[in-house]
Amino acid sequence: MRHLMSPLDFSPEELNQLFDLANDIEKNPGKYAHACDGKILATCFYEPSTRTRLSFESAMTRLGGRVIGFSDANSSSAAKGESVSDTIRVISCYADICAMRHPKEGAPMVAAEKSGIPVINAGDGGHQHPTQTLTDLLTIRSLKGRLGQFTIGLCGDLKFGRTVHSLIHALVRYHDIRFIFISPEELRVPDYITDMLKEKNIPYEEVIRLEDVMPQLDLLYMTRVQKERFFNEEDYVRLKDFYILNESKMELARDDMLVLHPLPRVNEIAVEVDKDPRAAYFKQAQYGVYVRMALILTLLEIHI
Ligand code: CP
């Protein structure tokens, strides 16, 4: 039985197969409409979510399966003190596969160790968000035609943003990637990540001003400042609007640069940018459904 805890759980070859499957699902949805007849997905979300939970639910429904679950720890027996280990043992009696989001780093891994069904990490604290990374990679591969040979700018909260941490770990396995980390000093990417890049001889630079690097970028990955991970409100208020991508900044970018964002957005991308053909973040949300459909089929070992 296989779980998904980190994007590195799949080799680059396996990821290519997964993305080929996701692209086939996009082109031929009818072929997969009954692939999961009789199967049940449990969505166990101890933290808020719109995209991840609902795209998993949409994915399973589009595959012909059904969904059970909870979207708030307070509406589950966690509110009475039940452990994640006990919860997953019980969920294993009710469902065939589980997607779990939890505020504590490593909680889905603890669940996987006790689980009788595949567990997917749907985001654990500030640690990893592997299915967002699968979404990001599929979006890049589908819209750019390649994974590799590009300069990517990651902008915003690089300290707490788990999507950023997962994406960097996944991208280092491809050729000719150059990272530009754009953040205020307080929200710099963690040292363990820059140490890993140094060790692998992967080029990166850290800058504060987005405008200075816009012309160099093939991809710009914007992120929101993660309010829920701050220890005090004052710091959040000071940093929340540090970056706002608007039309005038977009004028500095290449014609074929893509803007990605895992969403939700707060103020970091002005709504006026949405109509720019380089804004790919809503397409990215759509790719999230195809890749989660492909992931469910792969983990359940269903071949169509
Ligand atoms: N991108 C993402 O994880 O969004 P949600 O928090 O809405 O699931």
CSV table of N, CA and C in Angstrom, one decimal, residues 160 183 212 280:
chain,number,residue,atom,x,y,z
A,160,PHE,N,6.9,30.5,6.0
A,160,PHE,CA,5.8,29.6,6.4
A,160,PHE,C,5.1,28.9,5.3
A,183,SER,N,11.6,38.0,-0.9
A,183,SER,CA,10.8,38.0,0.3
A,183,SER,C,11.4,39.1,1.2
A,212,ASP,N,13.0,44.3,-9.4
A,212,ASP,CA,14.4,44.2,-9.9
A,212,ASP,C,14.6,42.9,-10.7
A,280,ALA,N,-2.0,32.6,-14.7
A,280,ALA,CA,-2.4,31.2,-14.9
A,280,ALA,C,-3.0,30.5,-13.6
